[in-house]
């Protein structure tokens, strides 16, 4: 059985979705929790169309039923988890009636989901950014984990909490320590032993011991002057961050911006210096996918003109700032540094991943890699900790002035800000953005399919084609961020989860205006 | 059920319950030619290329769709089997146009291989002209119905492997055709352009449009790599032509995690690297305009600026964002630059989007 919540898998992770659909054809049951009737719903035995941002209310409601009807996995909870009494107390505050009201669904549906989950031998929970891109994103994630622990669906092949990572190497960039709080392999920068280890390996003294800034804080620092220089490698922040007008103000406030990219983008306009970089296929290396599998990427051609591998550019800068680094190829970087310094990657060497990649943790060169975590209820940190959480509404909810909720995401035929897909012929399949709205709202506002309308939020407005579709429930507008002029991020709300600093891309308030 | 024994070309061999004749033959190193058989999908028995002789059966039996039963006696290599297979190939060659000179699949075609194997030089049947025009109206997939042998592998792949449910068998008898929706072009149907149909087409009926005239299969070098788009991390074969360019992309069969599958982006959205828009020299902004610069000049400028800011405002006045699209080694190197050279933990990437 599968429980998919906040994941538009057939469009955002199409090949992963094929395996899920195979399982459904072979008799597996699928429950889809999503405000939209997105493509996966046609394979589901149950669609739970909760309101945008009501995930915790829903999950607490389901757990309420599991506990009050005594349907949860008592054995797993008592032997592998701690904090059950606190969880129980919290979810008892969410009887199905209350949860149903918050979610805009029926009480029976909540009960039905709970009973089906309890009846299933195991259930794999999959989520994507529908869970994380909220001001309560971290709590959403903890809530999914609470549910899976309560059901005893942990540490088994067809169970667990499975986030599908958005970009090809977002997992890898985290593993490599491109994060303000950890070195490669998630070793905390605040830990003196970890610092000592990296100081020795890198031949330096006094590595910084405080956590650094996260992207939104960096950008705010550009305006208040605490951050003077901003080095942007690859990201097209001017389109991909919420509230483009604010982002562009921040970028233009910087004293000095360096961009390193393969194309000129909306972001490189703000640069003082642009470094031309080698692209995919122009360098050897590795990507790490959502299953923590480290896969090889291979070079087949030279970068154009004077463009250079990214690692080379960083190495040259280090040299000019007084540091000679010895590794002079991706393989040397990986085999001699990354896998030596990150214990969970210690067993992964280029020679072992010539064909299929290896999944970390892989702690020595005889280790076969790890297919799923927390085997047999053995959590990496000892016992599984329940973290009871309360539902909180999105920071901006519809009101009289802005009566619709805008939610955003990706579409199948384009990728992010189209720097790549827009140059690969994909525009034929998806030439422009649309504002997806429900037939009921279209009727109410007198809007025809394909008619140009105006969508406005407190932060911006633009004209865009209406796409009237049954996928969308009344009261909602859905858009992507692939096209510049009609990028949903002119509208989105720059508010963040307080811990993870993930922006609330999934919910803000807008109006839809007939022209 | 337990395992059992059958007699295969005169030798006793064991089988596992549920195995087909084809499975057992392949397990024992015996080659049976197939056309319509698609691993992982329900066998359809459509092409009858895989026929074998089974003792006691009046007609020849399709090996791919027939489960073995204990004590079966099978001949895969008899005169009768070969006659039937050859006739089959001749009939297929007579249906539609199979002009190898202009076919993209030349050198990579099951039908061509079989015709060669059976030494077929002329076709003893009149060639049935094929009534359906070739579909070329999208930039990715060409559907040439004159070359289609109606094996149905594309239908199986679409419906059972990737489950996009876009194509099926249409019409009957001599009018048979593989149709998308109600016989509309792919672009107007539910097709999502994953190209799995192209991947499994054993002939030249479905080909990648971008790869046309890019090179012959025997001139291509295959290089394995990982898709640059989403977090699934599909394994690809890049088919590199003599000029060193990617002519097409196919999936790594049996490779983890995608097991021979791809989506539209992984299969078709690779040629952005050849775009005229690529950045090719370092650029420095002067008076609001970018001008070209040498690496030395651009790198020195950035290094000096960083040193100066670090000196005046401290290392935390510099912040950086790494790239979640690029390789691990690049992110590693960037955080190392920030931590060990600049001296700040102000390094992040779009981990949250
Ligand atoms: S082929 Fe498609 S599903 Fe696979 S990694 Fe690429 S974008 Fe993702
Ligand atoms: S391969 Fe067996 S009938 Fe086609």
JSON list of C-alpha atoms in Angstrom, two decimals, chain B residues 203-275:
[
{"chain": "B", "resi": 203, "resn": "UNK", "atom": "CA", "xyz": [12.40, -1.97, -36.12]},
{"chain": "B", "resi": 204, "resn": "UNK", "atom": "CA", "xyz": [12.45, 1.55, -37.53]},
{"chain": "B", "resi": 205, "resn": "UNK", "atom": "CA", "xyz": [8.77, 2.37, -37.09]},
{"chain": "B", "resi": 206, "resn": "UNK", "atom": "CA", "xyz": [9.38, 4.59, -34.07]},
{"chain": "B", "resi": 207, "resn": "UNK", "atom": "CA", "xyz": [12.54, 6.66, -34.09]},
{"chain": "B", "resi": 208, "resn": "UNK", "atom": "CA", "xyz": [13.92, 9.70, -32.31]},
{"chain": "B", "resi": 209, "resn": "UNK", "atom": "CA", "xyz": [13.57, 12.68, -34.58]},
{"chain": "B", "resi": 210, "resn": "UNK", "atom": "CA", "xyz": [16.56, 14.53, -33.16]},
{"chain": "B", "resi": 211, "resn": "UNK", "atom": "CA", "xyz": [18.85, 11.61, -33.91]},
{"chain": "B", "resi": 212, "resn": "UNK", "atom": "CA", "xyz": [17.97, 11.35, -37.60]},
{"chain": "B", "resi": 213, "resn": "UNK", "atom": "CA", "xyz": [21.01, 11.62, -39.85]},
{"chain": "B", "resi": 214, "resn": "UNK", "atom": "CA", "xyz": [23.28, 12.00, -36.84]},
{"chain": "B", "resi": 215, "resn": "UNK", "atom": "CA", "xyz": [25.09, 8.74, -37.49]},
{"chain": "B", "resi": 216, "resn": "UNK", "atom": "CA", "xyz": [24.80, 5.00, -37.99]},
{"chain": "B", "resi": 217, "resn": "UNK", "atom": "CA", "xyz": [24.49, 2.68, -35.00]},
{"chain": "B", "resi": 218, "resn": "UNK", "atom": "CA", "xyz": [27.84, 1.00, -35.73]},
{"chain": "B", "resi": 219, "resn": "UNK", "atom": "CA", "xyz": [29.58, 4.37, -35.59]},
{"chain": "B", "resi": 220, "resn": "UNK", "atom": "CA", "xyz": [28.19, 5.25, -32.19]},
{"chain": "B", "resi": 221, "resn": "UNK", "atom": "CA", "xyz": [30.02, 4.98, -28.91]},
{"chain": "B", "resi": 222, "resn": "UNK", "atom": "CA", "xyz": [27.82, 4.30, -25.88]},
{"chain": "B", "resi": 223, "resn": "UNK", "atom": "CA", "xyz": [28.63, 6.13, -22.66]},
{"chain": "B", "resi": 224, "resn": "UNK", "atom": "CA", "xyz": [26.73, 5.55, -19.44]},
{"chain": "B", "resi": 225, "resn": "UNK", "atom": "CA", "xyz": [25.72, 8.55, -17.36]},
{"chain": "B", "resi": 226, "resn": "UNK", "atom": "CA", "xyz": [23.04, 9.90, -15.02]},
{"chain": "B", "resi": 227, "resn": "UNK", "atom": "CA", "xyz": [20.12, 12.10, -16.07]},
{"chain": "B", "resi": 228, "resn": "UNK", "atom": "CA", "xyz": [20.60, 15.78, -15.20]},
{"chain": "B", "resi": 229, "resn": "UNK", "atom": "CA", "xyz": [16.97, 16.52, -14.28]},
{"chain": "B", "resi": 230, "resn": "UNK", "atom": "CA", "xyz": [15.03, 15.14, -11.32]},
{"chain": "B", "resi": 231, "resn": "UNK", "atom": "CA", "xyz": [16.03, 13.29, -8.16]},
{"chain": "B", "resi": 232, "resn": "UNK", "atom": "CA", "xyz": [15.19, 9.84, -9.53]},
{"chain": "B", "resi": 233, "resn": "UNK", "atom": "CA", "xyz": [18.65, 9.69, -11.08]},
{"chain": "B", "resi": 234, "resn": "UNK", "atom": "CA", "xyz": [17.87, 7.55, -14.12]},
{"chain": "B", "resi": 235, "resn": "UNK", "atom": "CA", "xyz": [20.74, 5.81, -15.85]},
{"chain": "B", "resi": 236, "resn": "UNK", "atom": "CA", "xyz": [21.20, 6.74, -19.49]},
{"chain": "B", "resi": 237, "resn": "UNK", "atom": "CA", "xyz": [23.20, 5.57, -22.44]},
{"chain": "B", "resi": 238, "resn": "UNK", "atom": "CA", "xyz": [24.47, 8.49, -24.43]},
{"chain": "B", "resi": 239, "resn": "UNK", "atom": "CA", "xyz": [24.96, 7.44, -28.04]},
{"chain": "B", "resi": 240, "resn": "UNK", "atom": "CA", "xyz": [27.90, 9.52, -29.19]},
{"chain": "B", "resi": 241, "resn": "UNK", "atom": "CA", "xyz": [28.46, 9.93, -32.92]},
{"chain": "B", "resi": 242, "resn": "UNK", "atom": "CA", "xyz": [31.71, 10.32, -34.82]},
{"chain": "B", "resi": 243, "resn": "UNK", "atom": "CA", "xyz": [31.69, 14.08, -34.27]},
{"chain": "B", "resi": 244, "resn": "UNK", "atom": "CA", "xyz": [31.53, 13.51, -30.52]},
{"chain": "B", "resi": 245, "resn": "UNK", "atom": "CA", "xyz": [27.93, 14.71, -30.21]},
{"chain": "B", "resi": 246, "resn": "UNK", "atom": "CA", "xyz": [25.04, 13.06, -28.45]},
{"chain": "B", "resi": 247, "resn": "UNK", "atom": "CA", "xyz": [22.94, 11.53, -31.22]},
{"chain": "B", "resi": 248, "resn": "UNK", "atom": "CA", "xyz": [20.38, 9.99, -28.91]},
{"chain": "B", "resi": 249, "resn": "UNK", "atom": "CA", "xyz": [19.71, 8.84, -25.40]},
{"chain": "B", "resi": 250, "resn": "UNK", "atom": "CA", "xyz": [18.38, 5.46, -24.34]},
{"chain": "B", "resi": 251, "resn": "UNK", "atom": "CA", "xyz": [17.82, 3.90, -20.94]},
{"chain": "B", "resi": 252, "resn": "UNK", "atom": "CA", "xyz": [20.25, 1.50, -19.30]},
{"chain": "B", "resi": 253, "resn": "UNK", "atom": "CA", "xyz": [18.36, -1.77, -19.40]},
{"chain": "B", "resi": 254, "resn": "UNK", "atom": "CA", "xyz": [18.35, -3.44, -15.96]},
{"chain": "B", "resi": 255, "resn": "UNK", "atom": "CA", "xyz": [20.33, -0.55, -14.45]},
{"chain": "B", "resi": 256, "resn": "UNK", "atom": "CA", "xyz": [19.25, 0.75, -11.05]},
{"chain": "B", "resi": 257, "resn": "UNK", "atom": "CA", "xyz": [17.12, 2.68, -10.37]},
{"chain": "B", "resi": 258, "resn": "UNK", "atom": "CA", "xyz": [15.21, 3.08, -13.63]},
{"chain": "B", "resi": 259, "resn": "UNK", "atom": "CA", "xyz": [15.41, -0.46, -15.08]},
{"chain": "B", "resi": 260, "resn": "UNK", "atom": "CA", "xyz": [15.29, 0.62, -18.68]},
{"chain": "B", "resi": 261, "resn": "UNK", "atom": "CA", "xyz": [12.78, 3.44, -18.33]},
{"chain": "B", "resi": 262, "resn": "UNK", "atom": "CA", "xyz": [13.05, 7.18, -18.95]},
{"chain": "B", "resi": 263, "resn": "UNK", "atom": "CA", "xyz": [10.79, 10.19, -19.07]},
{"chain": "B", "resi": 264, "resn": "UNK", "atom": "CA", "xyz": [10.54, 12.94, -21.66]},
{"chain": "B", "resi": 265, "resn": "UNK", "atom": "CA", "xyz": [13.22, 15.09, -20.07]},
{"chain": "B", "resi": 266, "resn": "UNK", "atom": "CA", "xyz": [15.80, 12.38, -19.59]},
{"chain": "B", "resi": 267, "resn": "UNK", "atom": "CA", "xyz": [15.29, 11.03, -23.10]},
{"chain": "B", "resi": 268, "resn": "UNK", "atom": "CA", "xyz": [14.86, 14.16, -25.14]},
{"chain": "B", "resi": 269, "resn": "UNK", "atom": "CA", "xyz": [16.01, 17.26, -23.24]},
{"chain": "B", "resi": 270, "resn": "UNK", "atom": "CA", "xyz": [19.78, 16.75, -23.58]},
{"chain": "B", "resi": 271, "resn": "UNK", "atom": "CA", "xyz": [20.81, 19.16, -26.34]},
{"chain": "B", "resi": 272, "resn": "UNK", "atom": "CA", "xyz": [20.76, 22.34, -24.25]},
{"chain": "B", "resi": 273, "resn": "UNK", "atom": "CA", "xyz": [24.50, 21.80, -23.84]},
{"chain": "B", "resi": 274, "resn": "UNK", "atom": "CA", "xyz": [24.95, 22.65, -27.54]},
{"chain": "B", "resi": 275, "resn": "UNK", "atom": "CA", "xyz": [22.94, 25.87, -27.32]}
]
